[in-house]
Coordinates of C-alpha atoms in Angstrom, one line a residue:
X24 CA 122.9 88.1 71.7
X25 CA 125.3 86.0 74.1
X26 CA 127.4 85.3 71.3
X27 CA 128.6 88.9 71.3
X28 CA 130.4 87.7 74.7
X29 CA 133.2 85.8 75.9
X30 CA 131.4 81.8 76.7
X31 CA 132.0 82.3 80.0
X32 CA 130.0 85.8 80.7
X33 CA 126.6 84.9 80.0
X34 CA 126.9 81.7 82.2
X35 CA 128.2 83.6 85.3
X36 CA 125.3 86.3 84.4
X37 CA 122.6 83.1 84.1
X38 CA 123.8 82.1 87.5
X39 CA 122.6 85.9 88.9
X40 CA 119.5 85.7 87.2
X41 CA 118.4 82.4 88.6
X42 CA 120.2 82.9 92.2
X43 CA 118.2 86.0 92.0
X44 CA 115.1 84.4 91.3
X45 CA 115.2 81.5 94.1
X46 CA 116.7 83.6 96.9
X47 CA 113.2 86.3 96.4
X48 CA 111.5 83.0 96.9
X49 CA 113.7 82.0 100.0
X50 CA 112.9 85.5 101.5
X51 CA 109.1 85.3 101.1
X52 CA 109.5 82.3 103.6
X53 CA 111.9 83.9 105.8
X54 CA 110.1 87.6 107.0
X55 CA 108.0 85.4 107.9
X56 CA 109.5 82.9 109.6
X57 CA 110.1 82.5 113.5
X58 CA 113.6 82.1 113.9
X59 CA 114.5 85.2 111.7
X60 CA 115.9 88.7 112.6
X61 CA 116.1 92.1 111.1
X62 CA 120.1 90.9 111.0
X63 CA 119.5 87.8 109.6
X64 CA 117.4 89.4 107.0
X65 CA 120.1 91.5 106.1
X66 CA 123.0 89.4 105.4
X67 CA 119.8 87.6 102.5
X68 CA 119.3 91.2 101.3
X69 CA 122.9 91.9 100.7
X70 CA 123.5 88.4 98.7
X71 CA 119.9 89.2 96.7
X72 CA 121.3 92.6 96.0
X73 CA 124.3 91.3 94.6
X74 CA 123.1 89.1 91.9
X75 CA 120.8 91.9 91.1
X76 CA 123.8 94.2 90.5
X77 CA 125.5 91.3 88.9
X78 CA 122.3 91.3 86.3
X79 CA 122.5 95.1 86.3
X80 CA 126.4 95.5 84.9
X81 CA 125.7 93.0 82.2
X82 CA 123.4 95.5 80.2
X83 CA 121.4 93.8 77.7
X84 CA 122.5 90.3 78.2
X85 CA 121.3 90.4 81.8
X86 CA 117.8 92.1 80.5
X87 CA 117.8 89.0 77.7
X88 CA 118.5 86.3 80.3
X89 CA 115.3 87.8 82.7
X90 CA 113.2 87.7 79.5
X91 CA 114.1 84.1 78.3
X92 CA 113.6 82.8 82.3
X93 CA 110.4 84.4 81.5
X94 CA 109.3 81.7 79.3
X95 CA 108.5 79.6 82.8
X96 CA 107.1 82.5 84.6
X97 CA 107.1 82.2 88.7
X98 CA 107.3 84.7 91.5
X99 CA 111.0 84.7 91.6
X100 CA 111.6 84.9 87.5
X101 CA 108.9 87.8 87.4
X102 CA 110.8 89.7 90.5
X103 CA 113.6 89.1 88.5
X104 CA 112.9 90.6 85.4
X105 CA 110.4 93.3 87.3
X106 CA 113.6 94.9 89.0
X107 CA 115.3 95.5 85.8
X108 CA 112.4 97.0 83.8
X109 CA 112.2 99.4 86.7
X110 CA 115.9 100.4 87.2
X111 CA 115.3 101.1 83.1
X112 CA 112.7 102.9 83.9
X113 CA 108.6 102.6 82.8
X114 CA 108.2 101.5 79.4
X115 CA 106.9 98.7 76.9
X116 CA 108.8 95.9 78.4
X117 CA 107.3 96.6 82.0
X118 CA 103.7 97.0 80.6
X119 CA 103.9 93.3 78.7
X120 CA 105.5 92.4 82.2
X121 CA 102.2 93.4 84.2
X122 CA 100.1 91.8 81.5
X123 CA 101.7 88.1 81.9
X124 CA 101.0 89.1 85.8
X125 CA 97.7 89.7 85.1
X126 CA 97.2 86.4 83.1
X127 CA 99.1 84.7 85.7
X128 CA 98.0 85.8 89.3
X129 CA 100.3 83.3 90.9
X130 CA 103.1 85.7 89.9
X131 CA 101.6 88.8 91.2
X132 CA 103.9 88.6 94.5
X133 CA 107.4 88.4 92.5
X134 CA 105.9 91.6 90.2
X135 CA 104.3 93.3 93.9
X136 CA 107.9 92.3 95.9
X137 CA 110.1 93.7 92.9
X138 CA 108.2 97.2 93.8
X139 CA 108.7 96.5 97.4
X140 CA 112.2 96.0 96.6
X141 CA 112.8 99.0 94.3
X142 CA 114.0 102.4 96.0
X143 CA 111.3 104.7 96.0
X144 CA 113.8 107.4 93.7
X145 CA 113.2 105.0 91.1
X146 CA 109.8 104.3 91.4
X147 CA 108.4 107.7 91.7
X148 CA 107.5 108.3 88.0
X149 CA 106.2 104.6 87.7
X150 CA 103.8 104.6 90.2
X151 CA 102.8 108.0 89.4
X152 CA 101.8 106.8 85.8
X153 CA 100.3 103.1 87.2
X154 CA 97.9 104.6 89.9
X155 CA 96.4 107.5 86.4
X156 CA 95.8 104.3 84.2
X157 CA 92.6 102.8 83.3
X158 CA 94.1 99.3 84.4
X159 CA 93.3 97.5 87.0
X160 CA 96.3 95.8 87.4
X161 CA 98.3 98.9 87.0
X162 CA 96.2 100.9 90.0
X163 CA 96.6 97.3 91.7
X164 CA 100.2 97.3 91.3
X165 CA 100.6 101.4 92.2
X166 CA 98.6 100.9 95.6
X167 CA 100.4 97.9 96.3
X168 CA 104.1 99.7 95.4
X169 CA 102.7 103.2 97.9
X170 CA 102.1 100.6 100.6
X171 CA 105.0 98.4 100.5
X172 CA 107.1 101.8 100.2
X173 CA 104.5 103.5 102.7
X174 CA 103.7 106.5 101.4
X175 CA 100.4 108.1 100.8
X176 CA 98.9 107.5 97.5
X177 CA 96.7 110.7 97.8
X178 CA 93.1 110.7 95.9
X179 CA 93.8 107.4 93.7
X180 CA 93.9 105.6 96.9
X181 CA 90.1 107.2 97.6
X182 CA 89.1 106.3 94.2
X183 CA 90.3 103.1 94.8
X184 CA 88.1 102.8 98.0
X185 CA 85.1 102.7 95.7
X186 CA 86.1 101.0 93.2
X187 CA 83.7 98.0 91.9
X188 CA 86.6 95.4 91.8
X189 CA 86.7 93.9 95.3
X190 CA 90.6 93.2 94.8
X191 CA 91.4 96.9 93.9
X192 CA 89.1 97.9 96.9
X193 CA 90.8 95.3 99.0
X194 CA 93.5 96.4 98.5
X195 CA 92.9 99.8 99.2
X196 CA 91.6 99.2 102.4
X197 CA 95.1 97.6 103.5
X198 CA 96.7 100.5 101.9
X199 CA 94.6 103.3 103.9
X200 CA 95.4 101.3 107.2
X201 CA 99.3 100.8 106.5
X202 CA 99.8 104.2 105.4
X203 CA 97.6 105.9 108.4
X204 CA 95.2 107.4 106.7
X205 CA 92.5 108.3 109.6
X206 CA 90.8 110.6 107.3
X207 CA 89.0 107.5 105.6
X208 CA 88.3 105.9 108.4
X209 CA 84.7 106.5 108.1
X210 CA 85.0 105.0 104.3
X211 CA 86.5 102.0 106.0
X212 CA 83.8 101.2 108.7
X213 CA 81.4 101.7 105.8
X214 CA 83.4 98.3 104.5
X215 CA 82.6 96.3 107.6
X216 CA 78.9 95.9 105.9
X217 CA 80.3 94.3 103.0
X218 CA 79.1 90.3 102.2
X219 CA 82.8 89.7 101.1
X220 CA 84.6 88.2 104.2
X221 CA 88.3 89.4 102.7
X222 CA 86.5 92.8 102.6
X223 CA 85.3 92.7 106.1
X224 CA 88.5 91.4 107.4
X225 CA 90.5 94.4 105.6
X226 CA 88.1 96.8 106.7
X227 CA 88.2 95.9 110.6
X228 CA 92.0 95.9 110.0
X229 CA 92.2 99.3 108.9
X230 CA 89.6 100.6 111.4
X231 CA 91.2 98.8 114.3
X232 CA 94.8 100.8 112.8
X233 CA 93.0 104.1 112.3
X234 CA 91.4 104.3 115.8
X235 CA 88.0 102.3 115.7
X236 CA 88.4 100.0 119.1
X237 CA 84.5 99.2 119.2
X238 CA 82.7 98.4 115.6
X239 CA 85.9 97.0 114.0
X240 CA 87.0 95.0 117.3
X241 CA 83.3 93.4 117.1
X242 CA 83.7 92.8 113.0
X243 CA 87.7 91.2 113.9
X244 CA 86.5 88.7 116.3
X245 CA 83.3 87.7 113.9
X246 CA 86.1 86.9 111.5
X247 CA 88.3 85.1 113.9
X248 CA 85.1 83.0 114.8
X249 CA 84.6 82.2 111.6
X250 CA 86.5 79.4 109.7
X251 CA 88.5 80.4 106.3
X252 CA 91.9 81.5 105.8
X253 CA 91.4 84.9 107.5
X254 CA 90.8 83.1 110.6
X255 CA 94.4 83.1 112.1
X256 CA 95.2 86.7 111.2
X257 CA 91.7 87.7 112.9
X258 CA 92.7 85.8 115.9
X259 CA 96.3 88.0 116.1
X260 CA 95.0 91.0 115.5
X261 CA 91.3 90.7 117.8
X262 CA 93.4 89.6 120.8
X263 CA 96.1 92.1 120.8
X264 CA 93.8 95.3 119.9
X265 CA 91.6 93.9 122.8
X266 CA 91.6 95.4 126.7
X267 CA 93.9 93.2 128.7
X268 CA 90.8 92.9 130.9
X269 CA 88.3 91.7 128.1
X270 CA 91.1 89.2 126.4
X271 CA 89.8 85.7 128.7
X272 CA 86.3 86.0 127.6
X273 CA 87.6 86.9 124.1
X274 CA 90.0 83.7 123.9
X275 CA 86.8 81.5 124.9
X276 CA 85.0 82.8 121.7
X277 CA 87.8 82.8 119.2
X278 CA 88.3 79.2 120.4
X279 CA 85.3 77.9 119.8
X280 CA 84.2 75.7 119.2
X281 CA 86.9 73.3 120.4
X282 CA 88.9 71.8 118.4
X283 CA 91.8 73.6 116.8
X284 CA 94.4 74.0 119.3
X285 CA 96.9 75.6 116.7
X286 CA 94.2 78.5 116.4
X287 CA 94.0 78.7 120.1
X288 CA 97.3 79.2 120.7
X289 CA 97.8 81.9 119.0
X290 CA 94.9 83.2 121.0
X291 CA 96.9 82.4 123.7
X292 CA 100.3 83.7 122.8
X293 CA 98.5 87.3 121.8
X294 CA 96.5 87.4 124.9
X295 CA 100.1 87.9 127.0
X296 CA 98.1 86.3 130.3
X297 CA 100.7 84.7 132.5
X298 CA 97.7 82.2 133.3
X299 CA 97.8 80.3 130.7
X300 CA 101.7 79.8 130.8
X301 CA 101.1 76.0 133.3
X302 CA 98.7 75.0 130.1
X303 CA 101.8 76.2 127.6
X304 CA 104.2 74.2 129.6
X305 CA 101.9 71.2 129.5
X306 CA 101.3 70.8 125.7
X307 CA 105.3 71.2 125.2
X308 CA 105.0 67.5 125.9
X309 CA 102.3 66.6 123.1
X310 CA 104.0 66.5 119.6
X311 CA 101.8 68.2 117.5
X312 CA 101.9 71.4 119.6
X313 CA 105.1 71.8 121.0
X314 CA 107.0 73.6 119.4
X315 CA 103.9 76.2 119.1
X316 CA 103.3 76.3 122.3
X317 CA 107.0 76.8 123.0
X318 CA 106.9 79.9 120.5
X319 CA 103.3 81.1 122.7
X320 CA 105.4 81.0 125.7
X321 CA 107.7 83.3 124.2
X322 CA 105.7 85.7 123.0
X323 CA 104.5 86.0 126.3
X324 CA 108.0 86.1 128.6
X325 CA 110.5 86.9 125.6
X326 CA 112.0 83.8 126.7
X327 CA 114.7 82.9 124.2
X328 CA 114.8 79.1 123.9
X329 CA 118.2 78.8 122.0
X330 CA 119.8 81.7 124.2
X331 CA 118.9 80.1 127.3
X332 CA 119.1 76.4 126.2
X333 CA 115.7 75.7 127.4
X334 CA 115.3 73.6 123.5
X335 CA 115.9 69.7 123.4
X336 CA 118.8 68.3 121.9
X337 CA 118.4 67.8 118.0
X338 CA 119.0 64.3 118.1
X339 CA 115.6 63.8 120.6
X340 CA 113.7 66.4 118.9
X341 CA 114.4 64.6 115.8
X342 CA 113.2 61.2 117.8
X343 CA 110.4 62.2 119.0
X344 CA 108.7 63.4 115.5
X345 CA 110.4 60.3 113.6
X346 CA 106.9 58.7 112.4
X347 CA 104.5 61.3 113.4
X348 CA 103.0 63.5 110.7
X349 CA 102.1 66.6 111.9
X350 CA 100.5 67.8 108.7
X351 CA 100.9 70.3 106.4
X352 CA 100.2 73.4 107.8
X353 CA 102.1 71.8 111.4
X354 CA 105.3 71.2 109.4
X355 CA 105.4 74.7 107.4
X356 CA 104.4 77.1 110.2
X357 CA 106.7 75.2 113.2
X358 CA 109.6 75.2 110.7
X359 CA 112.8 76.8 112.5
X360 CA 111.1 77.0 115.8
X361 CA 112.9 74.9 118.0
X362 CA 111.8 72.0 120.3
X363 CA 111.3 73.0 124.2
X364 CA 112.2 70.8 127.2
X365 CA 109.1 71.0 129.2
X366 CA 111.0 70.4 132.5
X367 CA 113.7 72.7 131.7
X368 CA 111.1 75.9 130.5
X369 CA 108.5 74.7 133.7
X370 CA 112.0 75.3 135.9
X371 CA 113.2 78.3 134.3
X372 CA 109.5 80.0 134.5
X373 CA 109.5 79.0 138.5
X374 CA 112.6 81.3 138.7
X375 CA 111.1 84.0 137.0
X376 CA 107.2 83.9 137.5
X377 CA 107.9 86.8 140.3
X378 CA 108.9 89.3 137.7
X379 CA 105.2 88.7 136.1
X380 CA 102.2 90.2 137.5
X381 CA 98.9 88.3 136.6
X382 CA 96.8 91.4 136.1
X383 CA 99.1 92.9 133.2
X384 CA 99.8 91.9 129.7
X385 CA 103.4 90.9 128.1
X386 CA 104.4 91.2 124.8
X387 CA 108.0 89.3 124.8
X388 CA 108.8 90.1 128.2
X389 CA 107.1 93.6 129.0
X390 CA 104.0 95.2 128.8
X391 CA 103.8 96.7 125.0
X392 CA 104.7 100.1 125.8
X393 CA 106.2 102.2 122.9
X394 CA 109.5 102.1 123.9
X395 CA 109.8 98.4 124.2
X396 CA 107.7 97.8 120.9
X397 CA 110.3 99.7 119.6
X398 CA 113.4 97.4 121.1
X399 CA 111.4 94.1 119.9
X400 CA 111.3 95.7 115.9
X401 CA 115.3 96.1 116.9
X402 CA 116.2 92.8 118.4
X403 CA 113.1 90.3 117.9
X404 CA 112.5 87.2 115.8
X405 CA 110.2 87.9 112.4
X406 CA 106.4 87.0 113.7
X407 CA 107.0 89.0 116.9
X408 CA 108.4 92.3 114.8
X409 CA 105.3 92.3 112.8
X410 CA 102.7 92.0 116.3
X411 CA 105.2 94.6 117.4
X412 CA 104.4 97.2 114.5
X413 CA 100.7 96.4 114.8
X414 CA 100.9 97.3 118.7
X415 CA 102.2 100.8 117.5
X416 CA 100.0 101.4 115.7
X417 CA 97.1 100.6 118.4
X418 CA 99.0 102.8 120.9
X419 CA 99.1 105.9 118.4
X420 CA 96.3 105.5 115.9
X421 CA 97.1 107.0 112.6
X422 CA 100.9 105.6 112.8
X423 CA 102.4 104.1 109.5
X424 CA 102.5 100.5 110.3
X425 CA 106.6 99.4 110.3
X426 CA 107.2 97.3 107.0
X427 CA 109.4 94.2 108.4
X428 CA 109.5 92.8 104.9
X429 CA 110.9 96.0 103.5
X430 CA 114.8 95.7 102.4
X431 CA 116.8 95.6 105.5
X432 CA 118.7 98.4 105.1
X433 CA 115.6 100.5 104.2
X434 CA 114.1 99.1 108.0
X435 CA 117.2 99.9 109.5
X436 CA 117.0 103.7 108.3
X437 CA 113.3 103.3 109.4
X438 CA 113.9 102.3 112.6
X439 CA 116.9 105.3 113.5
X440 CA 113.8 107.6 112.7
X441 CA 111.8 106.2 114.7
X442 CA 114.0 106.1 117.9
X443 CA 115.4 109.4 117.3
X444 CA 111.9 110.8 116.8

C-alpha cells in the first residue's frame, strides 16, 4: 500500500505510529509519578495528540502501519491502533482488536487507555454496543471506557455487579465507586463477604466512596494488614478515610508486623500527624528511605523540596546511592523524587512547626477541606492529586472521583466545573 506514496511519507507516518506507541507507555509512568503536574502532563498530551493526528491525515497508510506494528502486540502498539479503529468508528477491525486483547491480557491497558483517551462524542455508539454484547471482554472493555470517561453505565453496570466472572464483577465494583453510584452501595457491602481479596479490596473501596465509614473502613485495614499487592493501596486509602483521632492506633496495625518501612510510610504520610514529622526527618539520612520519607514529609506540610531547595545537590545524591541497591520496587517508586538534606528540611520545619497544630490533620499543607483539595488537583504533584480526588469523595459521598489520568485538557475542563460549581 506504501508504494502508492512518495518514499518519504510512509516513513514520517511510521515515525507517528511508533512515537505514538512509546510516549502511551511513557505516560502510564508519569500520572503516576511524583514529580508530575496536571501541566507537565499536558505539554505529553499535546505531543501524544500530535502523532495521533499525524496517523489520522495519513488515511489508510496510517491504519496499515498500526496493523503491521500489530504483529508485536504491546500496550503502546494496541493504544495505537485502538485510537484509530475508534475515530473510524465500531466495526470488524476493532472487534479482531479486542480479541488479540483478550488473548493477550498484557495489552488490555493500551486497548483500556485508547478508550480513556477517546472523546466521549466518539465513543458513545461503541460503548453503547460493547456493554449489550455477550462478551466478556466487550462488557469489560465498556465498564472500563464509562469509568475512565466517568459516566454512569446505567443497568449493565448492575448486571455486571453479579456477574460470575470475578474480573467483570471487579471491575464493576471500581466502576460503581468512581462513577458515585450510592444506590448500589448495599450490592457493594454485600462484596466485602467475598473469599477473593481483589474483590474485597474493590468492594471496601467503593463502600468507603459511597458513604460506608464503618464495615468497609474495617474490611480496608484487613486488606492493608494483609500482605499482597493490594496492600499499599489499602494502606492509602484506610488511613485517609480514617478519623484523625483513630489514625495512631490505625498506623500501629497497618504496620505490623514490623518490618516494611516503605509500607509504613505511606501510613505515615496519609496519617497527616505532625508527630511523626522528627521520625521523617530522621530516616532522610538512611539511603533506602529517603527520598520516601522526604515525599511523606510533604504530603504532610506541602513542602516543596525543589521550590525551597531543601534537596541535596545531584552530584551527593548521586554519591550517596553509588553502590547501594535499593531494589526494585525502591528504584521504580522513588524515581523523580528528589533527595532531601536532613539538616536543611529539620531547619526549615523549626521555622514553620508553629503554623501546625498537633491535634489536626494536613494534607500538603492544610487540613483537607474542599476548597484546598480542590487547589492541590490544580497545582499538586501526580500521587498527591489522586489522594486529593479520593478526599473528595470522603467529604461528599456519592462524588465522581476526579480522573487525574484523563487527557489533560479534558481535567482541565473538569476541574473549571468543579470550582465554578
Amino acid at each position: 500500500m506504501s508504494r502508492n506514496f512518495p518514499p518519504t511519507i510512509p516513513a514520517i507516518v511510521q515515525q507517528h505510529v511508533d512515537e505514538a506507541a512509546a510516549l502511551r507507555n511513557v505516560r502510564a509512568y508519569l500520572v503516576r509519578a511524583p514529580h508530575i503536574k496536571l501541566k507537565d502532563l499536558g505539554r505529553l498530551d499535546e505531543r501524544i495528540a500530535a502523532h495521533l493526528d499525524g496517523i489520522a491525515v495519513s488515511g489508510p497508510l496510517g491504519m496499515h502501519l498500526c496493523k503491521v506494528a500489530l504483529e508485536r502486540p504491546a500496550r503502546g502498539e494496541v493504544f495505537a491502533a485502538a485510537v484509530r479503529y475508534i475515530e473510524s468508528g465500531f466495526d470488524e477491525g476493532l472487534v479482531n482488536l479486542m480479541a488479540l486483547a483478550e488473548a493477550l491480557p498484557e495489552t488490555w491497558p493500551g486497548l483500556h487507555s485508547a478508550f480513556g483517551w477517546a472523546s466521549a462524542a466518539s465513543l458513545r455508539e461503541i460503548v453503547s454496543a460493547l456493554l449489550h454484547r455477550n462478551s466478556v471482554m466487550a462488557q469489560l472493555t465498556g465498564l472500563a471506557a464509562c469509568a475512565m470517561h466517568r459516566v454512569n453505565p446505567g443497568i449493565a453496570l448492575e448486571s455486571a455487579l453479579v456477574s460470575r466472572c470475578s474480573v467483570l464483577s471487579n471491575r464493576a465494583l471500581r466502576c460503581a465507586g468512581e462513577v458515585g453510584r450510592c444506590d448500589l452501595l448495599r450490592q457493594c457491602l454485600k462484596r466485602l463477604q467475598s473469599d477473593d481479596d481483589e474483590c474485597r479490596f474493590f468492594a471496601a473501596k467503593a463502600s468507603l466512596l459511597l458513604g460506608d465509614r464503618q464495615v468497609a473502613l474495617d474490611a480496608m485495614v484487613d486488606v492493608a494488614q494483609t500482605p499482597g499487592p493490594m496492600r499499599a493501596l489499602a494502606t492509602t486509602l484506610a488511613m485517609i478515610a480514617a478519623e484523625p483521632d483513630a489514625t495512631r492506633l490505625l498506623l500501629d496495625r497497618v504496620s505490623s508486623p514490623p518490618g516494611d518501612e516503605r509500607l509504613t510510610l505511606r501510613a505515615i504520610a496519609h496519617a497527616g500527624d505532625t508527630q511523626n514529622i522528627p521520625k521523617l526527618i530522621e530516616l532522610m539520612s538512611d539511603t533506602k528511605l529517603a527520598r520516601l520519607a522526604g515525599e511523606a514529609f510533604s504530603f504532610i506540610t506541602g513542602a516543596d523540596f525543589i521550590a525551597l531547595q531543601l534537596d541535596r545537590p545531584r552530584h551527593l545524591a548521586v554519591r550517596a546511592v553509588a553502590g547501594d541497591s535499593l531494589g526494585e520496587d525502591a528504584d521504580y517508586e522513588d524515581e523523580g523524587l528528589p533527595w532531601p538534606d536532613a539538616e536543611k528540611v529539620s531547619a526549615w520545619w523549626n521555622r514553620n512547626a508553629r503554623r501546625f497544630s498537633p491535634a489536626r490533620r494536613y494534607f500538603v499543607g492544610a487540613p483537607p477541606s474542599w476548597e484546598h483539595c480542590l487547589r492541590v488537583l490544580q497545582d499538586g504533584y501526580q500521587r498527591q492529586r489522586v489522594v486529593a480526588a479520593h478526599y473528595l469523595c470522603l467529604l461528599r459521598p456519592g462524588t465522581i472521583v476526579f480522573n487525574c489520568a484523563a487527557p489533560a485538557w479534558r481535567q482541565l475542563r473538569g476541574l473549571n466545573r468543579l470550582i465554578g460549581g
